[in-house]
């Protein structure tokens, strides 16, 4: 029997598509949302001021390895800091959470479309003629995501410590007392949202799931795999709410520190 010849696929020109929906809306929203975050995060990281208020520490500056606040682990600005670069504690540590987010499987798909139009959306013509993909350089570097994951988990513990410390207010004599401020709840919500995002990571799911191409037979690993999978189903949602959460937490601490907002004490 003669086989039917396969149709010859023609490469679409840039933006050409048979789609009739508003395919441009999603990349536009990603461009605006992620772009706003990138601009704000860079601005906030270079400020080097107004990142603490009482027991609160902005997540952009945590852990504060060196700095002038009482949260600093190893004291003030180190002598080795280059004189041409304005000192900010955030610049020492932000590479880790930034690297984790920028190499996230979800964000990659989103910002390739929104920022590089590669392609602008599924089944829409792209500006390039040849597909390079992530199995070649330079995008092969995205495989580093699994290593950033270890740092992200470490950061979760440190942010959880910051959230717990946010319930501990010093009185006039320097004695710590338990209390609850709106900021305590903001820092707690931030670490919950970041946990929902990090623990649903594709790489973590693979890591706890077992061996290559085979789900672990260990009941503990299987439970962990199912937990990761449940969060992973909504990974995009967790990615966005945690992004907004971390930005809002910095805004909250910053505006309280500047005296623009008042931190209401609930207890
Ligand atoms: Fe998104 Fe790992 S895949 S955080």
XYZ file of N, CA and C and ligand atoms in Angstrom:
805
model
N 0.847 -1.203 0.000
C 0.000 0.000 0.000
C 0.884 1.256 0.000
N 0.591 2.201 -0.866
C 1.419 3.423 -0.934
C 1.182 4.291 0.291
N 2.289 4.775 0.913
C 2.120 5.620 2.104
C 1.793 7.058 1.679
N 1.014 7.739 2.543
C 0.631 9.123 2.256
C 1.836 10.034 2.509
N 2.212 10.886 1.561
C 3.371 11.768 1.803
C 3.092 12.758 2.930
N 4.129 13.011 3.775
C 3.964 13.940 4.887
C 3.897 15.368 4.349
N 3.071 16.231 4.954
C 3.014 17.614 4.473
C 4.342 18.334 4.761
N 4.739 19.217 3.860
C 5.978 19.982 4.068
C 5.644 21.166 4.972
N 6.373 21.265 6.100
C 6.092 22.352 7.036
C 6.854 23.598 6.615
N 6.143 24.685 6.543
C 6.775 25.959 6.179
C 7.062 26.736 7.459
N 8.249 27.332 7.549
C 8.565 28.118 8.741
C 7.739 29.402 8.742
N 7.106 29.654 9.888
C 6.287 30.866 9.967
C 7.186 32.097 10.062
N 6.689 33.217 9.534
C 7.423 34.470 9.730
C 7.100 34.991 11.131
N 7.887 35.954 11.589
C 7.756 36.444 12.969
C 6.331 36.945 13.244
N 5.713 36.366 14.277
C 4.377 36.792 14.692
C 3.252 36.112 13.929
N 3.594 35.358 12.884
C 2.547 34.701 12.089
C 1.969 33.516 12.867
N 0.664 33.387 12.867
C 0.027 32.290 13.596
C -1.390 32.058 13.093
N -1.869 30.832 13.326
C -3.262 30.540 13.010
C -4.133 30.711 14.260
N -3.489 31.037 15.366
C -4.249 31.199 16.614
C -5.171 32.418 16.529
N -6.363 32.267 17.077
C -7.324 33.370 17.043
C -7.561 33.938 18.449
N -6.896 33.360 19.464
C -7.067 33.881 20.823
C -6.082 35.036 21.054
N -6.115 35.622 22.261
C -5.207 36.733 22.568
C -3.884 36.162 23.084
N -3.120 35.523 22.175
C -1.902 34.827 22.556
C -0.828 35.781 23.069
N -0.933 37.051 22.729
C 0.067 38.043 23.115
C -0.104 38.520 24.561
N -1.302 38.233 25.146
C -1.595 38.791 26.467
C -0.687 38.198 27.553
N -0.526 36.878 27.528
C 0.273 36.230 28.571
C 1.731 36.720 28.564
N 2.419 36.702 27.379
C 3.788 37.224 27.408
C 3.868 38.699 27.790
N 2.837 39.463 27.433
C 2.855 40.881 27.808
C 2.778 41.036 29.329
N 1.887 40.253 29.961
C 1.761 40.337 31.420
C 3.045 39.878 32.102
N 3.669 38.820 31.558
C 4.938 38.343 32.135
C 6.002 39.430 32.000
N 6.043 40.070 30.831
C 7.035 41.125 30.602
C 6.846 42.247 31.625
N 5.608 42.660 31.817
C 5.351 43.761 32.738
C 5.609 43.343 34.194
N 5.097 42.146 34.572
C 5.235 41.689 35.969
C 6.668 41.385 36.325
N 7.339 40.599 35.514
C 8.704 40.200 35.823
C 9.660 41.389 35.644
N 9.360 42.209 34.627
C 10.181 43.404 34.404
C 10.114 44.338 35.604
N 8.914 44.549 36.139
C 8.756 45.416 37.313
C 9.554 44.864 38.478
N 9.465 43.550 38.676
C 10.192 42.944 39.792
C 11.701 43.132 39.617
N 12.205 42.896 38.412
C 13.654 43.004 38.184
C 14.147 44.427 38.451
N 13.384 45.409 37.984
C 13.786 46.807 38.194
C 13.760 47.121 39.692
N 12.677 46.724 40.363
C 12.573 47.027 41.794
C 13.669 46.305 42.589
N 13.871 45.014 42.304
C 14.842 44.232 43.079
C 16.247 44.805 42.926
N 16.604 45.228 41.708
C 17.929 45.814 41.498
C 18.063 47.138 42.248
N 17.013 47.939 42.176
C 17.035 49.223 42.888
C 17.189 48.980 44.387
N 16.380 48.070 44.926
C 16.392 47.815 46.376
C 17.742 47.228 46.810
N 18.327 46.373 45.970
C 19.589 45.726 46.348
C 20.725 46.733 46.446
N 20.674 47.792 45.643
C 21.766 48.771 45.660
C 21.573 49.857 46.719
N 20.415 49.897 47.379
C 20.167 50.962 48.354
C 21.081 50.832 49.581
N 21.183 49.621 50.117
C 22.043 49.418 51.294
C 21.517 50.124 52.541
N 20.268 50.515 52.548
C 19.686 51.226 53.695
C 18.205 50.877 53.792
N 17.643 51.112 54.980
C 16.215 50.868 55.224
C 15.794 49.425 54.932
N 16.648 48.501 55.281
C 16.294 47.094 55.057
C 15.973 46.363 56.359
N 16.031 47.075 57.477
C 15.611 46.465 58.745
C 14.675 47.420 59.467
N 13.854 46.848 60.288
C 13.007 47.658 61.173
C 12.727 46.811 62.405
N 13.272 47.221 63.547
C 13.111 46.413 64.753
C 13.610 44.995 64.503
N 12.779 43.981 64.774
C 13.234 42.606 64.552
C 13.089 42.153 63.097
N 12.571 43.031 62.228
C 12.326 42.638 60.843
C 13.567 42.858 59.978
N 13.797 41.902 59.078
C 14.890 42.026 58.104
C 14.321 41.728 56.728
N 14.585 42.616 55.778
C 14.077 42.390 54.407
C 14.650 41.096 53.833
N 13.839 40.297 53.122
C 14.362 39.059 52.522
C 15.418 39.310 51.451
N 15.441 40.514 50.870
C 16.492 40.827 49.891
C 17.863 40.926 50.557
N 17.877 41.076 51.871
C 19.141 41.293 52.590
C 19.431 40.150 53.554
N 18.706 39.064 53.425
C 18.875 37.971 54.376
C 19.504 36.749 53.708
N 20.552 36.172 54.284
C 21.200 36.560 55.530
C 22.110 37.780 55.329
N 22.132 38.647 56.329
C 23.027 39.813 56.251
C 24.387 39.370 56.783
N 25.262 39.004 55.880
C 26.573 38.500 56.311
C 27.411 39.635 56.881
N 27.480 40.741 56.133
C 28.189 41.931 56.602
C 27.235 43.110 56.484
N 27.273 44.003 57.456
C 26.401 45.168 57.376
C 26.406 45.920 58.690
N 25.626 46.988 58.715
C 25.647 47.853 59.895
C 24.464 47.636 60.824
N 23.596 46.678 60.514
C 22.430 46.472 61.379
C 22.738 45.395 62.420
N 21.914 45.300 63.449
C 22.140 44.259 64.472
C 21.979 42.834 63.918
N 21.450 42.696 62.707
C 21.267 41.365 62.118
C 22.552 40.823 61.474
N 23.569 41.691 61.329
C 24.785 41.275 60.599
C 25.520 40.170 61.341
N 25.934 39.144 60.599
C 26.609 37.993 61.207
C 28.074 38.300 61.540
N 28.779 38.955 60.600
C 30.236 39.104 60.764
C 30.684 40.561 60.857
N 29.786 41.451 61.263
C 30.181 42.846 61.455
C 29.975 43.713 60.234
N 30.572 44.913 60.245
C 30.311 45.900 59.187
C 31.011 45.579 57.864
N 30.926 46.544 56.962
C 31.502 46.370 55.610
C 32.926 45.832 55.694
N 33.216 44.737 54.988
C 34.570 44.159 55.077
C 35.599 44.988 54.312
N 36.861 44.859 54.715
C 37.936 45.652 54.107
C 38.141 45.279 52.642
N 37.800 44.013 52.274
C 38.063 43.576 50.904
C 37.005 44.065 49.892
N 35.980 44.760 50.385
C 34.934 45.224 49.467
C 35.526 46.228 48.470
N 35.334 46.057 47.161
C 35.955 46.969 46.184
C 35.467 48.405 46.351
N 36.415 49.363 46.292
C 36.066 50.765 46.571
C 35.157 51.350 45.480
N 35.207 50.779 44.258
C 34.398 51.345 43.167
C 32.931 50.922 43.245
N 32.634 49.943 44.131
C 31.259 49.435 44.210
C 30.605 49.890 45.510
N 29.476 50.612 45.428
C 28.812 51.025 46.671
C 28.454 49.796 47.503
N 28.729 49.867 48.793
C 28.485 48.679 49.617
C 27.001 48.500 49.899
N 26.534 47.271 49.694
C 25.179 46.902 50.088
C 25.194 45.417 50.449
N 24.704 45.041 51.645
C 24.734 43.629 52.050
C 23.997 42.715 51.079
N 23.006 43.264 50.369
C 22.220 42.423 49.445
C 23.073 41.913 48.290
N 24.072 42.708 47.889
C 24.882 42.326 46.729
C 25.719 41.077 47.022
N 25.942 40.782 48.295
C 26.760 39.613 48.648
C 25.962 38.318 48.476
N 24.657 38.388 48.696
C 23.888 37.128 48.765
C 22.802 36.959 47.683
N 22.435 38.058 47.020
C 21.257 37.951 46.133
C 21.467 37.056 44.909
N 22.745 36.757 44.563
C 23.012 35.910 43.397
C 22.336 34.546 43.547
N 22.196 34.071 44.801
C 21.657 32.714 44.987
C 20.148 32.641 44.686
N 19.307 33.450 45.372
C 17.882 33.394 45.013
C 17.601 33.872 43.592
N 18.408 34.851 43.112
C 18.195 35.336 41.739
C 18.514 34.217 40.745
N 19.612 33.506 40.978
C 19.990 32.413 40.088
C 18.966 31.301 40.103
N 18.415 31.028 41.271
C 17.400 29.980 41.388
C 16.164 30.329 40.570
N 15.736 31.582 40.680
C 14.515 31.988 39.978
C 14.755 32.086 38.466
N 15.890 32.634 38.090
C 16.139 32.837 36.654
C 16.317 31.518 35.907
N 16.729 30.464 36.618
C 16.920 29.177 35.944
C 15.745 28.222 36.171
N 14.703 28.700 36.867
C 13.503 27.887 37.125
C 12.857 27.463 35.791
N 12.420 26.230 35.724
C 11.834 25.705 34.488
C 10.638 26.544 34.045
N 9.804 26.954 35.014
C 8.629 27.737 34.633
C 9.048 29.098 34.077
N 9.936 29.803 34.843
C 10.303 31.156 34.410
C 11.010 31.142 33.067
N 11.813 30.092 32.813
C 12.517 30.017 31.541
C 11.516 30.071 30.392
N 10.502 29.214 30.475
C 9.483 29.184 29.421
C 8.783 30.525 29.301
N 8.582 31.180 30.466
C 7.838 32.446 30.460
C 8.686 33.582 29.907
N 9.949 33.704 30.366
C 10.704 34.864 29.888
C 11.334 34.644 28.512
N 11.496 33.415 28.075
C 11.923 33.226 26.683
C 10.862 33.828 25.753
N 9.610 33.627 26.119
C 8.519 34.172 25.289
C 8.417 35.688 25.459
N 8.385 36.119 26.744
C 8.079 37.527 27.021
C 9.228 38.469 26.670
N 10.482 38.051 26.899
C 11.602 38.972 26.709
C 12.347 38.729 25.394
N 12.358 37.491 24.908
C 13.131 37.193 23.694
C 12.242 36.822 22.519
N 10.944 36.715 22.739
C 10.010 36.301 21.682
C 10.466 35.008 21.018
N 10.885 34.049 21.804
C 11.559 32.856 21.264
C 10.851 31.565 21.669
N 9.655 31.287 21.191
C 8.799 32.104 20.314
C 7.944 33.042 21.170
N 7.214 33.986 20.544
C 6.363 34.897 21.327
C 5.308 34.137 22.134
N 4.819 33.045 21.584
C 3.941 32.128 22.312
C 3.890 30.823 21.511
N 3.236 29.802 22.054
C 3.199 28.523 21.355
C 2.498 28.693 20.004
N 3.052 28.072 18.975
C 2.489 28.091 17.614
C 2.436 29.492 17.017
N 3.366 30.363 17.438
C 3.469 31.700 16.848
C 4.881 31.836 16.281
N 5.002 32.380 15.074
C 6.299 32.482 14.414
C 7.293 33.300 15.220
N 8.563 32.855 15.224
C 9.595 33.537 15.995
C 10.560 34.268 15.077
N 11.337 35.201 15.621
C 12.211 35.992 14.757
C 13.425 35.228 14.241
N 13.824 34.118 14.917
C 15.027 33.388 14.503
C 14.700 32.263 13.518
N 15.668 31.933 12.701
C 15.447 30.865 11.716
C 15.839 29.498 12.280
N 16.830 29.497 13.177
C 17.338 28.226 13.679
C 17.077 28.071 15.170
N 16.676 26.866 15.541
C 16.413 26.567 16.942
C 17.703 26.066 17.586
N 18.135 26.732 18.623
C 19.376 26.313 19.296
C 19.040 25.433 20.494
N 18.036 25.847 21.271
C 17.599 25.029 22.393
C 18.527 25.118 23.595
N 18.192 24.342 24.619
C 18.947 24.403 25.863
C 20.004 23.305 25.959
N 20.114 22.488 24.901
C 21.140 21.453 24.968
C 22.466 21.962 24.410
N 22.496 23.233 24.004
C 23.730 23.852 23.521
C 24.050 25.074 24.373
N 25.316 25.507 24.297
C 25.686 26.751 24.973
C 25.110 27.921 24.205
N 24.731 29.029 24.807
C 24.933 29.330 26.220
C 23.817 28.825 27.136
N 22.684 28.389 26.559
C 21.549 28.059 27.431
C 21.749 26.759 28.199
N 22.774 26.000 27.861
C 23.046 24.783 28.630
C 23.317 25.119 30.102
N 23.741 26.360 30.333
C 24.039 26.816 31.702
C 22.796 26.687 32.605
N 21.596 26.665 31.978
C 20.364 26.582 32.778
C 20.308 25.295 33.611
N 21.111 24.295 33.228
C 21.151 23.054 34.011
C 21.647 23.268 35.427
N 22.228 24.436 35.661
C 22.764 24.749 36.987
C 21.623 24.882 38.013
N 20.398 24.901 37.524
C 19.243 25.082 38.418
C 19.256 24.102 39.591
N 19.604 22.845 39.317
C 19.568 21.822 40.370
C 20.536 22.160 41.502
N 21.620 22.917 41.184
C 22.571 23.303 42.236
C 22.070 24.530 42.997
N 21.428 25.445 42.265
C 20.828 26.597 42.948
C 19.764 26.131 43.945
N 19.154 25.001 43.639
C 18.115 24.474 44.535
C 18.660 24.271 45.963
N 19.886 23.766 46.081
C 20.459 23.548 47.414
C 20.561 24.869 48.184
N 20.982 25.926 47.469
C 21.066 27.238 48.125
C 19.666 27.721 48.508
N 18.698 27.501 47.614
C 17.334 27.991 47.874
C 16.760 27.334 49.138
N 17.058 26.047 49.325
C 16.549 25.359 50.521
C 17.226 25.927 51.769
N 18.528 26.196 51.650
C 19.262 26.807 52.769
C 18.665 28.175 53.120
N 18.341 28.937 52.092
C 17.755 30.257 52.312
C 16.386 30.138 52.990
N 15.652 29.090 52.677
C 14.337 28.914 53.316
C 14.491 28.803 54.830
N 15.503 28.038 55.259
C 15.739 27.902 56.705
C 16.083 29.257 57.317
N 16.899 30.020 56.607
C 17.308 31.313 57.170
C 16.136 32.294 57.198
N 15.287 32.242 56.181
C 14.117 33.130 56.177
C 13.105 32.693 57.234
N 13.056 31.387 57.493
C 12.170 30.904 58.564
C 12.692 31.403 59.913
N 14.010 31.434 60.067
C 14.601 31.975 61.301
C 14.249 33.464 61.432
N 14.355 34.197 60.319
C 14.005 35.635 60.341
C 12.536 35.817 60.732
N 11.675 34.949 60.193
C 10.240 35.064 60.495
C 9.998 34.792 61.984
N 10.684 33.793 62.534
C 10.525 33.492 63.970
C 11.055 34.665 64.804
N 12.170 35.252 64.366
C 12.754 36.396 65.106
C 11.846 37.618 65.041
N 10.991 37.676 64.013
C 10.098 38.832 63.844
C 8.987 38.861 64.901
N 8.944 37.828 65.735
C 7.964 37.805 66.844
C 8.649 38.141 68.171
N 9.865 38.630 68.087
C 10.656 38.858 69.289
C 11.108 40.310 69.319
N 10.400 41.115 70.127
C 10.645 42.568 70.136
C 11.441 42.962 71.371
N 12.421 43.817 71.169
C 13.240 44.275 72.308
C 12.562 45.457 72.998
N 12.563 45.453 74.339
C 12.007 46.601 75.062
C 13.106 47.641 75.281
N 12.767 48.690 76.051
C 13.715 49.797 76.249
C 15.011 49.327 76.912
N 14.937 48.255 77.687
C 16.147 47.756 78.365
C 16.915 46.736 77.509
N 16.446 46.525 76.297
C 17.122 45.573 75.412
C 16.702 44.134 75.648
N 15.660 43.935 76.486
C 15.199 42.578 76.774
C 14.185 42.148 75.702
N 14.321 40.934 75.217
C 13.413 40.450 74.175
C 12.097 39.955 74.742
N 10.996 40.327 74.095
C 9.661 39.864 74.508
C 8.893 39.390 73.296
N 8.059 38.365 73.537
C 7.227 37.877 72.436
C 6.170 38.918 72.084
N 5.924 39.091 70.819
C 4.902 40.032 70.365
C 4.543 39.720 68.917
N 3.466 40.318 68.473
C 3.053 40.119 67.075
C 2.778 41.488 66.464
N 3.488 41.785 65.417
C 3.230 43.000 64.651
C 2.738 42.583 63.268
N 2.205 43.519 62.524
C 1.792 43.175 61.148
C 3.006 42.658 60.375
N 4.171 43.266 60.671
C 5.399 42.833 59.997
C 5.745 41.376 60.304
N 5.445 40.921 61.536
C 5.718 39.506 61.881
C 4.921 38.599 60.938
N 3.679 39.005 60.675
C 2.820 38.187 59.803
C 3.279 38.278 58.348
N 3.754 39.466 57.960
C 4.228 39.637 56.573
C 5.446 38.746 56.336
N 6.399 38.740 57.281
C 7.597 37.904 57.114
C 7.250 36.413 57.147
N 6.254 36.059 57.949
C 5.837 34.651 58.017
C 5.170 34.227 56.708
N 4.283 35.098 56.203
C 3.614 34.778 54.932
C 4.649 34.631 53.819
N 5.669 35.480 53.862
C 6.707 35.427 52.822
C 7.399 34.063 52.793
N 7.759 33.545 53.970
C 8.485 32.269 53.976
C 7.550 31.109 53.600
N 6.274 31.235 53.902
C 5.310 30.194 53.491
C 5.190 30.172 51.958
N 5.059 31.358 51.374
C 4.921 31.434 49.913
C 6.197 30.943 49.213
N 7.350 31.322 49.757
C 8.606 30.859 49.155
C 8.776 29.347 49.308
N 8.266 28.801 50.406
C 8.337 27.343 50.596
C 7.450 26.647 49.562
N 6.256 27.194 49.333
C 5.353 26.602 48.341
C 5.987 26.581 46.959
N 6.759 27.632 46.668
C 7.438 27.707 45.373
C 8.629 26.741 45.325
N 9.485 26.807 46.333
C 10.731 26.020 46.313
C 10.448 24.522 46.422
N 9.508 24.144 47.288
C 9.268 22.718 47.501
C 8.486 22.069 46.349
N 7.992 22.888 45.435
C 7.328 22.342 44.244
C 8.255 22.340 43.036
N 9.540 22.600 43.277
C 10.530 22.681 42.184
C 10.634 21.341 41.440
N 10.730 21.409 40.116
C 10.869 20.189 39.312
C 12.123 19.408 39.699
N 13.201 20.128 39.968
C 14.460 19.446 40.309
C 14.340 18.743 41.654
N 13.659 19.381 42.603
C 13.497 18.757 43.920
C 12.622 17.507 43.800
N 11.597 17.631 42.963
C 10.689 16.491 42.746
C 11.476 15.298 42.197
N 12.363 15.596 41.290
C 13.196 14.547 40.706
C 14.152 13.975 41.760
N 14.675 14.884 42.575
C 15.669 14.485 43.580
C 15.065 13.563 44.640
N 13.873 13.936 45.131
C 13.281 13.128 46.208
C 12.508 11.929 45.658
N 12.233 11.975 44.337
C 11.385 10.929 43.752
C 12.035 9.579 43.640
N 13.334 9.553 43.562
C 13.985 8.248 43.463
C 15.061 8.222 42.419
N 15.151 7.121 41.691
C 16.247 6.956 40.751
C 15.834 7.464 39.374
N 16.829 7.410 38.480
C 16.595 7.883 37.121
C 15.468 7.072 36.454
N 14.490 7.775 35.915
C 13.369 7.152 35.191
C 12.607 6.134 36.030
N 12.691 6.212 37.339
C 12.040 5.200 38.156
C 11.681 5.816 39.505
N 10.420 5.803 39.842
C 10.008 6.390 41.127
C 10.452 5.473 42.261
N 10.948 6.080 43.330
C 11.509 5.301 44.431
C 10.467 4.352 45.041
N 10.959 3.230 45.512
C 10.065 2.285 46.189
C 10.027 2.569 47.691
N 10.894 3.490 48.153
C 10.897 3.841 49.582
C 9.620 4.630 49.903
N 8.858 4.212 50.929
C 7.604 4.921 51.253
C 7.839 6.392 51.569
N 8.968 6.692 52.220
C 9.259 8.082 52.590
C 9.492 8.933 51.340
N 10.317 8.401 50.426
C 10.601 9.130 49.184
C 9.320 9.273 48.370
N 8.503 8.237 48.387
C 7.273 8.278 47.610
C 6.324 9.357 48.142
N 6.281 9.468 49.472
C 5.443 10.512 50.090
C 5.978 11.892 49.725
N 7.299 12.043 49.822
C 7.925 13.337 49.495
C 7.656 13.678 48.029
N 7.733 12.672 47.172
C 7.489 12.869 45.735
C 6.049 13.346 45.500
N 5.125 12.731 46.229
C 3.719 13.118 46.056
C 3.475 14.542 46.569
N 4.145 14.875 47.682
C 4.024 16.233 48.225
C 4.557 17.264 47.244
N 5.738 16.985 46.682
C 6.339 17.887 45.681
C 5.420 18.006 44.472
N 4.874 16.872 44.053
C 4.020 16.868 42.858
C 2.784 17.726 43.081
N 2.218 17.655 44.301
C 1.014 18.442 44.593
C 1.329 19.933 44.458
N 2.489 20.355 44.972
C 2.868 21.769 44.841
C 3.252 22.090 43.400
N 3.875 21.136 42.755
C 4.358 21.343 41.390
C 3.222 21.620 40.398
N 2.050 21.055 40.691
C 0.905 21.269 39.794
C 0.569 22.749 39.658
N 0.818 23.498 40.741
C 0.518 24.930 40.740
C 1.823 25.731 40.794
N 2.863 25.216 40.171
C 4.171 25.861 40.293
C 4.159 27.297 39.759
N 3.431 27.512 38.679
C 3.352 28.861 38.107
C 2.712 29.830 39.111
N 1.644 29.367 39.738
C 0.961 30.215 40.715
C 1.881 30.537 41.892
N 2.551 29.487 42.414
C 3.485 29.707 43.528
C 4.609 30.654 43.107
N 5.060 30.517 41.854
C 6.146 31.372 41.371
C 5.727 32.842 41.455
N 4.500 33.132 41.059
C 4.067 34.536 41.033
C 3.721 35.067 42.412
N 2.997 34.279 43.201
C 2.614 34.821 44.526
C 3.858 34.989 45.407
N 4.834 34.092 45.263
C 6.040 34.240 46.085
C 6.873 35.426 45.599
N 6.832 35.701 44.294
C 7.544 36.859 43.745
C 6.950 38.160 44.299
N 5.628 38.225 44.273
C 4.944 39.410 44.809
C 5.187 39.482 46.323
N 5.155 38.320 46.988
C 5.336 38.276 48.442
C 6.692 38.807 48.862
N 7.732 38.383 48.159
C 9.082 38.794 48.571
C 9.279 40.288 48.300
N 8.696 40.773 47.218
C 8.812 42.207 46.909
C 8.024 43.025 47.933
N 6.823 42.560 48.263
C 6.016 43.301 49.227
C 6.683 43.330 50.601
N 7.324 42.218 50.980
C 7.985 42.178 52.294
C 9.087 43.228 52.353
N 9.857 43.347 51.267
C 10.894 44.383 51.249
C 10.269 45.766 51.330
N 9.204 45.990 50.570
C 8.519 47.291 50.592
C 8.026 47.588 52.009
N 7.462 46.569 52.662
C 6.904 46.777 54.001
C 7.992 47.213 54.985
N 9.085 46.443 55.010
C 10.168 46.765 55.951
C 10.750 48.142 55.616
N 10.940 48.401 54.329
C 11.536 49.661 53.883
C 10.673 50.865 54.304
N 9.371 50.773 54.061
C 8.503 51.921 54.369
C 8.327 52.103 55.877
N 8.353 50.999 56.630
C 8.319 51.131 58.100
C 9.601 51.813 58.563
N 10.739 51.381 58.023
C 12.023 51.949 58.417
C 12.105 53.435 58.061
N 11.496 53.824 56.948
C 11.533 55.230 56.516
C 10.501 56.072 57.248
N 9.648 55.419 58.034
C 8.636 56.171 58.780
C 7.398 56.478 57.955
N 7.293 55.908 56.760
C 6.116 56.167 55.912
C 4.940 55.334 56.407
N 5.203 54.059 56.747
C 4.173 53.186 57.298
C 4.448 52.947 58.771
N 3.372 52.713 59.516
C 3.506 52.372 60.937
C 3.232 50.886 61.095
N 4.131 50.211 61.774
C 3.924 48.780 62.007
C 2.975 48.611 63.190
N 1.773 48.167 62.920
C 0.765 48.027 63.979
C 1.077 46.787 64.809
N 1.135 46.964 66.139
C 1.355 45.819 67.023
C 0.012 45.196 67.375
N -0.129 43.913 67.078
C -1.377 43.210 67.371
C -1.341 42.692 68.798
N -0.155 42.342 69.248
C 0.009 41.793 70.617
C 1.244 42.390 71.250
Fe 10.842 26.264 39.252
Fe 12.801 24.628 40.208
S 11.586 24.414 38.469
S 11.937 26.411 41.085
